[in-house]
Amino acid sequence: MNDTICDHFIGMIPTVIAGPALAAFDSLSLSQITFLQSLPKAELHAHLNGCIPIQALQHLAKEYLSSSSSPSNLISNDEIRSGVEKLSNGITLDEIDDFFTLFPAIYALTSTRSSLAYAARAVLSDFLDSGDDDTAQCAYIELRSTPRETKDMSREEYVYTILEEVERYPVERAAVIVSLDRRMSVEVMCECVDIAAKLKKQGRRVVGVDLCGDPRAGDVKMFERVFERARSAGLGVTLHIAETRHNSVEETFTLLSYKPHRLGHATFLNEEHQKIVHDNKMCIEICLSSNLLCKTVPALDAHHVRYYIHHGHPVAICTDDTLPFRTSLLGEYALLMAPPPLGLGLTEEEVGLIAEMSMAARFNSM
């Protein structure tokens, strides 16, 4: 394997992996890689704007910068160039807060229906289309994104645009999760839930809602009616929860009281939280590279995924944001199988069970 960077070609656009995922991948034998590729895997925690392949992002930036009427005046062309360059070269994150500074340029580049559709198509192709080795990253994806209102589209048109791309694939391969940013007002959150519920009722492929965004923003006590509304509409609920040490014990109890079906990250749960999670069999969406690079866990040998694997609790291995974290779903599974300290050193049987858990936790199978 290449000892500096690995281009894993999926469809027409390659996913570039580096860092922990690459080191783990390079330590595997060909038979181990073939085994990982053969597993039916579900990607349940992938943010659209964080998973745009760099070549697609560069294409969007070129179009944006050459346009005589750029669709956004919220960010300068120099900031666009700087943001794309940082993502192209690889980034260094000192703490999770640094992660949220990466997205203004991407949001500007996906602020029209045509650019959003192009980005969604590239992300879906990257995860679902077969490359030269006739394998895809995953068998199924629930692609999530936060509806944004721009000069070019309403929040409902935003979701509809992504749906049009998702529904190019068979129902058993792709669906949409509508994300709710913690910085939104409750009124806007309810608007987004109503959009998701309306589209689901129409038979469109919206399967759930997600709570995301800056983990220190918002008052989660205000969100109760939002998630009651989602559950009553038959939507799956997943929540980014306990991502940092700054998230209080009380906040985590409050979020768990909303009875989510799945949890994103769940890095800092105490024993009482864990009991609730176990009793309700809430699947944990685990994003190994994201946790390592955002420094919410110090090393793989201290990662909370070990606890859940040991207790036979449902987990789903996911990528979070493939672009800034320079990873792929295959790279994340390599972190499970690679020998310590590069990975967790799990057996093929153990990794196969985890892949089965991810498929069982799909919202479209509820």
PDB file of N, CA and C in Angstrom, residues 195-294:
ATOM      1  N   ILE A 195     -41.509  19.636   7.507  1.00  0.00           N
ATOM      2  CA  ILE A 195     -41.100  19.331   6.129  1.00  0.00           C
ATOM      3  C   ILE A 195     -40.805  17.842   5.999  1.00  0.00           C
ATOM      4  N   ALA A 196     -40.035  17.311   6.964  1.00  0.00           N
ATOM      5  CA  ALA A 196     -39.684  15.887   6.936  1.00  0.00           C
ATOM      6  C   ALA A 196     -40.937  15.024   7.027  1.00  0.00           C
ATOM      7  N   ALA A 197     -41.848  15.396   7.929  1.00  0.00           N
ATOM      8  CA  ALA A 197     -43.075  14.615   8.107  1.00  0.00           C
ATOM      9  C   ALA A 197     -43.947  14.655   6.850  1.00  0.00           C
ATOM     10  N   LYS A 198     -44.057  15.826   6.245  1.00  0.00           N
ATOM     11  CA  LYS A 198     -44.859  15.980   5.027  1.00  0.00           C
ATOM     12  C   LYS A 198     -44.314  15.099   3.898  1.00  0.00           C
ATOM     13  N   LEU A 199     -43.014  15.126   3.715  1.00  0.00           N
ATOM     14  CA  LEU A 199     -42.407  14.350   2.638  1.00  0.00           C
ATOM     15  C   LEU A 199     -42.514  12.853   2.912  1.00  0.00           C
ATOM     16  N   LYS A 200     -42.329  12.463   4.165  1.00  0.00           N
ATOM     17  CA  LYS A 200     -42.484  11.048   4.523  1.00  0.00           C
ATOM     18  C   LYS A 200     -43.909  10.579   4.235  1.00  0.00           C
ATOM     19  N   LYS A 201     -44.889  11.406   4.585  1.00  0.00           N
ATOM     20  CA  LYS A 201     -46.290  11.058   4.358  1.00  0.00           C
ATOM     21  C   LYS A 201     -46.583  10.908   2.874  1.00  0.00           C
ATOM     22  N   GLN A 202     -45.876  11.677   2.052  1.00  0.00           N
ATOM     23  CA  GLN A 202     -46.037  11.590   0.600  1.00  0.00           C
ATOM     24  C   GLN A 202     -45.339  10.366   0.005  1.00  0.00           C
ATOM     25  N   GLY A 203     -44.670   9.590   0.862  1.00  0.00           N
ATOM     26  CA  GLY A 203     -43.963   8.414   0.386  1.00  0.00           C
ATOM     27  C   GLY A 203     -42.551   8.690  -0.076  1.00  0.00           C
ATOM     28  N   ARG A 204     -42.071   9.909   0.202  1.00  0.00           N
ATOM     29  CA  ARG A 204     -40.687  10.231  -0.155  1.00  0.00           C
ATOM     30  C   ARG A 204     -39.748   9.623   0.877  1.00  0.00           C
ATOM     31  N   ARG A 205     -38.478   9.568   0.529  1.00  0.00           N
ATOM     32  CA  ARG A 205     -37.535   8.783   1.324  1.00  0.00           C
ATOM     33  C   ARG A 205     -36.851   9.585   2.435  1.00  0.00           C
ATOM     34  N   VAL A 206     -37.632  10.266   3.247  1.00  0.00           N
ATOM     35  CA  VAL A 206     -37.131  10.902   4.462  1.00  0.00           C
ATOM     36  C   VAL A 206     -37.456   9.966   5.620  1.00  0.00           C
ATOM     37  N   VAL A 207     -36.433   9.522   6.353  1.00  0.00           N
ATOM     38  CA  VAL A 207     -36.649   8.478   7.352  1.00  0.00           C
ATOM     39  C   VAL A 207     -36.436   8.939   8.785  1.00  0.00           C
ATOM     40  N   GLY A 208     -35.816  10.114   8.990  1.00  0.00           N
ATOM     41  CA  GLY A 208     -35.554  10.520  10.364  1.00  0.00           C
ATOM     42  C   GLY A 208     -35.097  11.951  10.479  1.00  0.00           C
ATOM     43  N   VAL A 209     -34.896  12.369  11.735  1.00  0.00           N
ATOM     44  CA  VAL A 209     -34.334  13.683  12.041  1.00  0.00           C
ATOM     45  C   VAL A 209     -33.156  13.495  12.991  1.00  0.00           C
ATOM     46  N   ASP A 210     -32.287  14.491  12.988  1.00  0.00           N
ATOM     47  CA  ASP A 210     -31.048  14.448  13.765  1.00  0.00           C
ATOM     48  C   ASP A 210     -30.876  15.781  14.484  1.00  0.00           C
ATOM     49  N   LEU A 211     -30.336  15.760  15.694  1.00  0.00           N
ATOM     50  CA  LEU A 211     -29.908  16.975  16.373  1.00  0.00           C
ATOM     51  C   LEU A 211     -28.407  17.084  16.240  1.00  0.00           C
ATOM     52  N   CYS A 212     -27.925  18.200  15.702  1.00  0.00           N
ATOM     53  CA  CYS A 212     -26.497  18.340  15.437  1.00  0.00           C
ATOM     54  C   CYS A 212     -26.051  19.764  15.725  1.00  0.00           C
ATOM     55  N   GLY A 213     -24.837  20.099  15.292  1.00  0.00           N
ATOM     56  CA  GLY A 213     -24.313  21.453  15.446  1.00  0.00           C
ATOM     57  C   GLY A 213     -23.396  21.585  16.644  1.00  0.00           C
ATOM     58  N   ASP A 214     -23.004  22.806  16.919  1.00  0.00           N
ATOM     59  CA  ASP A 214     -22.099  23.093  18.028  1.00  0.00           C
ATOM     60  C   ASP A 214     -22.649  22.472  19.314  1.00  0.00           C
ATOM     61  N   PRO A 215     -21.924  21.526  19.919  1.00  0.00           N
ATOM     62  CA  PRO A 215     -22.465  20.804  21.074  1.00  0.00           C
ATOM     63  C   PRO A 215     -22.670  21.655  22.318  1.00  0.00           C
ATOM     64  N   ARG A 216     -22.210  22.905  22.277  1.00  0.00           N
ATOM     65  CA  ARG A 216     -22.405  23.777  23.441  1.00  0.00           C
ATOM     66  C   ARG A 216     -23.479  24.847  23.187  1.00  0.00           C
ATOM     67  N   ALA A 217     -24.148  24.762  22.046  1.00  0.00           N
ATOM     68  CA  ALA A 217     -25.150  25.773  21.692  1.00  0.00           C
ATOM     69  C   ALA A 217     -26.548  25.310  22.083  1.00  0.00           C
ATOM     70  N   GLY A 218     -27.429  26.267  22.315  1.00  0.00           N
ATOM     71  CA  GLY A 218     -28.836  25.981  22.523  1.00  0.00           C
ATOM     72  C   GLY A 218     -29.178  25.460  23.905  1.00  0.00           C
ATOM     73  N   ASP A 219     -30.454  25.520  24.216  1.00  0.00           N
ATOM     74  CA  ASP A 219     -30.989  24.992  25.469  1.00  0.00           C
ATOM     75  C   ASP A 219     -31.832  23.777  25.121  1.00  0.00           C
ATOM     76  N   VAL A 220     -31.305  22.572  25.403  1.00  0.00           N
ATOM     77  CA  VAL A 220     -31.965  21.353  24.944  1.00  0.00           C
ATOM     78  C   VAL A 220     -33.328  21.145  25.603  1.00  0.00           C
ATOM     79  N   LYS A 221     -33.583  21.800  26.738  1.00  0.00           N
ATOM     80  CA  LYS A 221     -34.894  21.671  27.379  1.00  0.00           C
ATOM     81  C   LYS A 221     -36.006  22.224  26.493  1.00  0.00           C
ATOM     82  N   MET A 222     -35.629  23.106  25.571  1.00  0.00           N
ATOM     83  CA  MET A 222     -36.618  23.715  24.678  1.00  0.00           C
ATOM     84  C   MET A 222     -36.999  22.787  23.522  1.00  0.00           C
ATOM     85  N   PHE A 223     -36.266  21.660  23.355  1.00  0.00           N
ATOM     86  CA  PHE A 223     -36.436  20.841  22.168  1.00  0.00           C
ATOM     87  C   PHE A 223     -37.463  19.723  22.333  1.00  0.00           C
ATOM     88  N   GLU A 224     -38.059  19.598  23.507  1.00  0.00           N
ATOM     89  CA  GLU A 224     -38.929  18.441  23.766  1.00  0.00           C
ATOM     90  C   GLU A 224     -40.045  18.319  22.738  1.00  0.00           C
ATOM     91  N   ARG A 225     -40.758  19.407  22.495  1.00  0.00           N
ATOM     92  CA  ARG A 225     -41.887  19.308  21.555  1.00  0.00           C
ATOM     93  C   ARG A 225     -41.433  19.053  20.124  1.00  0.00           C
ATOM     94  N   VAL A 226     -40.183  19.423  19.821  1.00  0.00           N
ATOM     95  CA  VAL A 226     -39.642  19.160  18.485  1.00  0.00           C
ATOM     96  C   VAL A 226     -39.566  17.653  18.241  1.00  0.00           C
ATOM     97  N   PHE A 227     -39.011  16.937  19.219  1.00  0.00           N
ATOM     98  CA  PHE A 227     -38.818  15.504  19.011  1.00  0.00           C
ATOM     99  C   PHE A 227     -40.093  14.704  19.261  1.00  0.00           C
ATOM    100  N   GLU A 228     -41.000  15.226  20.086  1.00  0.00           N
ATOM    101  CA  GLU A 228     -42.328  14.613  20.188  1.00  0.00           C
ATOM    102  C   GLU A 228     -43.025  14.677  18.831  1.00  0.00           C
ATOM    103  N   ARG A 229     -42.883  15.800  18.175  1.00  0.00           N
ATOM    104  CA  ARG A 229     -43.490  16.016  16.849  1.00  0.00           C
ATOM    105  C   ARG A 229     -42.903  15.019  15.842  1.00  0.00           C
ATOM    106  N   ALA A 230     -41.583  14.828  15.895  1.00  0.00           N
ATOM    107  CA  ALA A 230     -40.925  13.908  14.961  1.00  0.00           C
ATOM    108  C   ALA A 230     -41.357  12.467  15.205  1.00  0.00           C
ATOM    109  N   ARG A 231     -41.371  12.056  16.457  1.00  0.00           N
ATOM    110  CA  ARG A 231     -41.750  10.678  16.766  1.00  0.00           C
ATOM    111  C   ARG A 231     -43.201  10.407  16.386  1.00  0.00           C
ATOM    112  N   SER A 232     -44.096  11.372  16.636  1.00  0.00           N
ATOM    113  CA  SER A 232     -45.509  11.171  16.309  1.00  0.00           C
ATOM    114  C   SER A 232     -45.725  11.058  14.799  1.00  0.00           C
ATOM    115  N   ALA A 233     -44.781  11.594  14.021  1.00  0.00           N
ATOM    116  CA  ALA A 233     -44.860  11.492  12.560  1.00  0.00           C
ATOM    117  C   ALA A 233     -44.225  10.205  12.036  1.00  0.00           C
ATOM    118  N   GLY A 234     -43.733   9.366  12.963  1.00  0.00           N
ATOM    119  CA  GLY A 234     -43.120   8.108  12.543  1.00  0.00           C
ATOM    120  C   GLY A 234     -41.697   8.242  12.059  1.00  0.00           C
ATOM    121  N   LEU A 235     -41.056   9.373  12.385  1.00  0.00           N
ATOM    122  CA  LEU A 235     -39.671   9.590  11.974  1.00  0.00           C
ATOM    123  C   LEU A 235     -38.703   9.011  12.999  1.00  0.00           C
ATOM    124  N   GLY A 236     -37.619   8.422  12.533  1.00  0.00           N
ATOM    125  CA  GLY A 236     -36.566   8.003  13.434  1.00  0.00           C
ATOM    126  C   GLY A 236     -35.896   9.233  14.039  1.00  0.00           C
ATOM    127  N   VAL A 237     -35.388   9.091  15.258  1.00  0.00           N
ATOM    128  CA  VAL A 237     -34.725  10.204  15.940  1.00  0.00           C
ATOM    129  C   VAL A 237     -33.312   9.778  16.342  1.00  0.00           C
ATOM    130  N   THR A 238     -32.334  10.549  15.919  1.00  0.00           N
ATOM    131  CA  THR A 238     -30.960  10.362  16.358  1.00  0.00           C
ATOM    132  C   THR A 238     -30.436  11.697  16.867  1.00  0.00           C
ATOM    133  N   LEU A 239     -29.666  11.661  17.939  1.00  0.00           N
ATOM    134  CA  LEU A 239     -29.191  12.885  18.577  1.00  0.00           C
ATOM    135  C   LEU A 239     -27.688  12.843  18.760  1.00  0.00           C
ATOM    136  N   HIS A 240     -26.988  13.897  18.329  1.00  0.00           N
ATOM    137  CA  HIS A 240     -25.615  14.086  18.769  1.00  0.00           C
ATOM    138  C   HIS A 240     -25.685  14.351  20.267  1.00  0.00           C
ATOM    139  N   ILE A 241     -24.965  13.581  21.047  1.00  0.00           N
ATOM    140  CA  ILE A 241     -25.129  13.657  22.501  1.00  0.00           C
ATOM    141  C   ILE A 241     -23.793  13.436  23.210  1.00  0.00           C
ATOM    142  N   ALA A 242     -23.587  14.180  24.303  1.00  0.00           N
ATOM    143  CA  ALA A 242     -22.406  13.999  25.162  1.00  0.00           C
ATOM    144  C   ALA A 242     -21.116  13.949  24.338  1.00  0.00           C
ATOM    145  N   GLU A 243     -20.991  14.877  23.393  1.00  0.00           N
ATOM    146  CA  GLU A 243     -19.806  14.896  22.525  1.00  0.00           C
ATOM    147  C   GLU A 243     -18.552  15.398  23.235  1.00  0.00           C
ATOM    148  N   THR A 244     -18.730  16.283  24.202  1.00  0.00           N
ATOM    149  CA  THR A 244     -17.585  16.892  24.875  1.00  0.00           C
ATOM    150  C   THR A 244     -17.785  16.840  26.388  1.00  0.00           C
ATOM    151  N   ARG A 245     -16.718  17.093  27.103  1.00  0.00           N
ATOM    152  CA  ARG A 245     -16.801  17.158  28.569  1.00  0.00           C
ATOM    153  C   ARG A 245     -17.601  18.369  29.029  1.00  0.00           C
ATOM    154  N   HIS A 246     -17.815  19.319  28.131  1.00  0.00           N
ATOM    155  CA  HIS A 246     -18.579  20.515  28.477  1.00  0.00           C
ATOM    156  C   HIS A 246     -20.080  20.240  28.530  1.00  0.00           C
ATOM    157  N   ASN A 247     -20.516  19.131  27.923  1.00  0.00           N
ATOM    158  CA  ASN A 247     -21.937  18.799  27.959  1.00  0.00           C
ATOM    159  C   ASN A 247     -22.287  18.242  29.338  1.00  0.00           C
ATOM    160  N   SER A 248     -23.224  18.870  30.001  1.00  0.00           N
ATOM    161  CA  SER A 248     -23.509  18.522  31.390  1.00  0.00           C
ATOM    162  C   SER A 248     -24.250  17.195  31.515  1.00  0.00           C
ATOM    163  N   VAL A 249     -24.151  16.603  32.695  1.00  0.00           N
ATOM    164  CA  VAL A 249     -24.882  15.380  33.022  1.00  0.00           C
ATOM    165  C   VAL A 249     -26.380  15.613  32.849  1.00  0.00           C
ATOM    166  N   GLU A 250     -26.855  16.765  33.306  1.00  0.00           N
ATOM    167  CA  GLU A 250     -28.282  17.082  33.227  1.00  0.00           C
ATOM    168  C   GLU A 250     -28.744  17.199  31.780  1.00  0.00           C
ATOM    169  N   GLU A 251     -27.922  17.825  30.924  1.00  0.00           N
ATOM    170  CA  GLU A 251     -28.295  17.946  29.516  1.00  0.00           C
ATOM    171  C   GLU A 251     -28.440  16.568  28.879  1.00  0.00           C
ATOM    172  N   THR A 252     -27.516  15.670  29.182  1.00  0.00           N
ATOM    173  CA  THR A 252     -27.572  14.329  28.605  1.00  0.00           C
ATOM    174  C   THR A 252     -28.819  13.589  29.061  1.00  0.00           C
ATOM    175  N   PHE A 253     -29.174  13.701  30.342  1.00  0.00           N
ATOM    176  CA  PHE A 253     -30.421  13.092  30.816  1.00  0.00           C
ATOM    177  C   PHE A 253     -31.620  13.653  30.064  1.00  0.00           C
ATOM    178  N   THR A 254     -31.621  14.951  29.844  1.00  0.00           N
ATOM    179  CA  THR A 254     -32.735  15.580  29.137  1.00  0.00           C
ATOM    180  C   THR A 254     -32.865  15.026  27.722  1.00  0.00           C
ATOM    181  N   LEU A 255     -31.751  14.950  26.999  1.00  0.00           N
ATOM    182  CA  LEU A 255     -31.794  14.435  25.632  1.00  0.00           C
ATOM    183  C   LEU A 255     -32.230  12.969  25.601  1.00  0.00           C
ATOM    184  N   LEU A 256     -31.761  12.181  26.551  1.00  0.00           N
ATOM    185  CA  LEU A 256     -32.157  10.769  26.590  1.00  0.00           C
ATOM    186  C   LEU A 256     -33.647  10.620  26.885  1.00  0.00           C
ATOM    187  N   SER A 257     -34.223  11.602  27.607  1.00  0.00           N
ATOM    188  CA  SER A 257     -35.653  11.540  27.927  1.00  0.00           C
ATOM    189  C   SER A 257     -36.527  11.710  26.688  1.00  0.00           C
ATOM    190  N   TYR A 258     -35.942  12.186  25.583  1.00  0.00           N
ATOM    191  CA  TYR A 258     -36.691  12.343  24.340  1.00  0.00           C
ATOM    192  C   TYR A 258     -36.799  11.027  23.565  1.00  0.00           C
ATOM    193  N   LYS A 259     -36.260   9.956  24.145  1.00  0.00           N
ATOM    194  CA  LYS A 259     -36.378   8.598  23.607  1.00  0.00           C
ATOM    195  C   LYS A 259     -35.858   8.465  22.172  1.00  0.00           C
ATOM    196  N   PRO A 260     -34.620   8.888  21.952  1.00  0.00           N
ATOM    197  CA  PRO A 260     -34.048   8.714  20.607  1.00  0.00           C
ATOM    198  C   PRO A 260     -33.848   7.235  20.283  1.00  0.00           C
ATOM    199  N   HIS A 261     -33.874   6.926  19.004  1.00  0.00           N
ATOM    200  CA  HIS A 261     -33.619   5.555  18.567  1.00  0.00           C
ATOM    201  C   HIS A 261     -32.120   5.283  18.466  1.00  0.00           C
ATOM    202  N   ARG A 262     -31.374   6.330  18.083  1.00  0.00           N
ATOM    203  CA  ARG A 262     -29.916   6.189  17.968  1.00  0.00           C
ATOM    204  C   ARG A 262     -29.248   7.413  18.567  1.00  0.00           C
ATOM    205  N   LEU A 263     -27.953   7.270  18.877  1.00  0.00           N
ATOM    206  CA  LEU A 263     -27.175   8.357  19.460  1.00  0.00           C
ATOM    207  C   LEU A 263     -25.902   8.573  18.657  1.00  0.00           C
ATOM    208  N   GLY A 264     -25.592   9.844  18.381  1.00  0.00           N
ATOM    209  CA  GLY A 264     -24.353  10.176  17.688  1.00  0.00           C
ATOM    210  C   GLY A 264     -23.234  10.453  18.681  1.00  0.00           C
ATOM    211  N   HIS A 265     -22.139   9.736  18.536  1.00  0.00           N
ATOM    212  CA  HIS A 265     -20.913   9.884  19.338  1.00  0.00           C
ATOM    213  C   HIS A 265     -21.084   9.348  20.755  1.00  0.00           C
ATOM    214  N   ALA A 266     -21.909   9.989  21.593  1.00  0.00           N
ATOM    215  CA  ALA A 266     -22.154   9.507  22.964  1.00  0.00           C
ATOM    216  C   ALA A 266     -20.848   9.233  23.698  1.00  0.00           C
ATOM    217  N   THR A 267     -19.926  10.157  23.594  1.00  0.00           N
ATOM    218  CA  THR A 267     -18.552   9.940  24.081  1.00  0.00           C
ATOM    219  C   THR A 267     -18.453   9.982  25.596  1.00  0.00           C
ATOM    220  N   PHE A 268     -19.232  10.850  26.242  1.00  0.00           N
ATOM    221  CA  PHE A 268     -19.047  11.076  27.676  1.00  0.00           C
ATOM    222  C   PHE A 268     -20.328  10.750  28.452  1.00  0.00           C
ATOM    223  N   LEU A 269     -20.771   9.514  28.354  1.00  0.00           N
ATOM    224  CA  LEU A 269     -21.916   9.053  29.127  1.00  0.00           C
ATOM    225  C   LEU A 269     -21.443   8.479  30.453  1.00  0.00           C
ATOM    226  N   ASN A 270     -22.151   8.800  31.537  1.00  0.00           N
ATOM    227  CA  ASN A 270     -21.802   8.176  32.813  1.00  0.00           C
ATOM    228  C   ASN A 270     -22.576   6.864  32.966  1.00  0.00           C
ATOM    229  N   GLU A 271     -22.415   6.182  34.091  1.00  0.00           N
ATOM    230  CA  GLU A 271     -23.034   4.865  34.273  1.00  0.00           C
ATOM    231  C   GLU A 271     -24.559   4.935  34.224  1.00  0.00           C
ATOM    232  N   GLU A 272     -25.127   5.988  34.795  1.00  0.00           N
ATOM    233  CA  GLU A 272     -26.589   6.127  34.766  1.00  0.00           C
ATOM    234  C   GLU A 272     -27.092   6.340  33.338  1.00  0.00           C
ATOM    235  N   HIS A 273     -26.362   7.157  32.569  1.00  0.00           N
ATOM    236  CA  HIS A 273     -26.717   7.344  31.163  1.00  0.00           C
ATOM    237  C   HIS A 273     -26.627   6.013  30.418  1.00  0.00           C
ATOM    238  N   GLN A 274     -25.530   5.293  30.665  1.00  0.00           N
ATOM    239  CA  GLN A 274     -25.311   4.031  29.963  1.00  0.00           C
ATOM    240  C   GLN A 274     -26.422   3.028  30.254  1.00  0.00           C
ATOM    241  N   LYS A 275     -26.923   3.022  31.483  1.00  0.00           N
ATOM    242  CA  LYS A 275     -28.015   2.094  31.817  1.00  0.00           C
ATOM    243  C   LYS A 275     -29.254   2.410  30.980  1.00  0.00           C
ATOM    244  N   ILE A 276     -29.570   3.687  30.841  1.00  0.00           N
ATOM    245  CA  ILE A 276     -30.716   4.081  30.006  1.00  0.00           C
ATOM    246  C   ILE A 276     -30.500   3.633  28.568  1.00  0.00           C
ATOM    247  N   VAL A 277     -29.287   3.841  28.077  1.00  0.00           N
ATOM    248  CA  VAL A 277     -28.943   3.469  26.702  1.00  0.00           C
ATOM    249  C   VAL A 277     -29.065   1.962  26.509  1.00  0.00           C
ATOM    250  N   HIS A 278     -28.534   1.191  27.482  1.00  0.00           N
ATOM    251  CA  HIS A 278     -28.638  -0.274  27.393  1.00  0.00           C
ATOM    252  C   HIS A 278     -30.088  -0.726  27.457  1.00  0.00           C
ATOM    253  N   ASP A 279     -30.840  -0.199  28.423  1.00  0.00           N
ATOM    254  CA  ASP A 279     -32.226  -0.647  28.620  1.00  0.00           C
ATOM    255  C   ASP A 279     -33.080  -0.390  27.388  1.00  0.00           C
ATOM    256  N   ASN A 280     -32.770   0.676  26.674  1.00  0.00           N
ATOM    257  CA  ASN A 280     -33.561   1.045  25.488  1.00  0.00           C
ATOM    258  C   ASN A 280     -32.903   0.636  24.176  1.00  0.00           C
ATOM    259  N   LYS A 281     -31.763  -0.051  24.280  1.00  0.00           N
ATOM    260  CA  LYS A 281     -31.071  -0.574  23.097  1.00  0.00           C
ATOM    261  C   LYS A 281     -30.860   0.500  22.029  1.00  0.00           C
ATOM    262  N   MET A 282     -30.426   1.688  22.485  1.00  0.00           N
ATOM    263  CA  MET A 282     -30.153   2.785  21.566  1.00  0.00           C
ATOM    264  C   MET A 282     -28.820   2.537  20.864  1.00  0.00           C
ATOM    265  N   CYS A 283     -28.854   2.393  19.561  1.00  0.00           N
ATOM    266  CA  CYS A 283     -27.619   2.167  18.800  1.00  0.00           C
ATOM    267  C   CYS A 283     -26.717   3.402  18.872  1.00  0.00           C
ATOM    268  N   ILE A 284     -25.415   3.187  19.076  1.00  0.00           N
ATOM    269  CA  ILE A 284     -24.443   4.274  19.120  1.00  0.00           C
ATOM    270  C   ILE A 284     -23.755   4.394  17.764  1.00  0.00           C
ATOM    271  N   GLU A 285     -23.851   5.561  17.151  1.00  0.00           N
ATOM    272  CA  GLU A 285     -23.147   5.838  15.894  1.00  0.00           C
ATOM    273  C   GLU A 285     -21.721   6.254  16.237  1.00  0.00           C
ATOM    274  N   ILE A 286     -20.776   5.392  15.916  1.00  0.00           N
ATOM    275  CA  ILE A 286     -19.370   5.577  16.293  1.00  0.00           C
ATOM    276  C   ILE A 286     -18.577   6.094  15.094  1.00  0.00           C
ATOM    277  N   CYS A 287     -17.848   7.198  15.292  1.00  0.00           N
ATOM    278  CA  CYS A 287     -17.032   7.797  14.235  1.00  0.00           C
ATOM    279  C   CYS A 287     -15.597   7.900  14.762  1.00  0.00           C
ATOM    280  N   LEU A 288     -14.789   6.888  14.508  1.00  0.00           N
ATOM    281  CA  LEU A 288     -13.480   6.748  15.145  1.00  0.00           C
ATOM    282  C   LEU A 288     -12.516   7.867  14.764  1.00  0.00           C
ATOM    283  N   SER A 289     -12.323   8.094  13.470  1.00  0.00           N
ATOM    284  CA  SER A 289     -11.375   9.136  13.031  1.00  0.00           C
ATOM    285  C   SER A 289     -11.806  10.502  13.525  1.00  0.00           C
ATOM    286  N   SER A 290     -13.102  10.774  13.462  1.00  0.00           N
ATOM    287  CA  SER A 290     -13.628  12.055  13.929  1.00  0.00           C
ATOM    288  C   SER A 290     -13.263  12.279  15.391  1.00  0.00           C
ATOM    289  N   ASN A 291     -13.478  11.267  16.220  1.00  0.00           N
ATOM    290  CA  ASN A 291     -13.160  11.400  17.643  1.00  0.00           C
ATOM    291  C   ASN A 291     -11.672  11.592  17.877  1.00  0.00           C
ATOM    292  N   LEU A 292     -10.850  10.863  17.145  1.00  0.00           N
ATOM    293  CA  LEU A 292      -9.406  10.974  17.322  1.00  0.00           C
ATOM    294  C   LEU A 292      -8.890  12.343  16.880  1.00  0.00           C
ATOM    295  N   LEU A 293      -9.348  12.800  15.720  1.00  0.00           N
ATOM    296  CA  LEU A 293      -8.821  14.050  15.173  1.00  0.00           C
ATOM    297  C   LEU A 293      -9.394  15.280  15.855  1.00  0.00           C
ATOM    298  N   CYS A 294     -10.609  15.177  16.388  1.00  0.00           N
ATOM    299  CA  CYS A 294     -11.170  16.277  17.175  1.00  0.00           C
ATOM    300  C   CYS A 294     -10.712  16.213  18.633  1.00  0.00           C
TER     301      CYS A 294
END
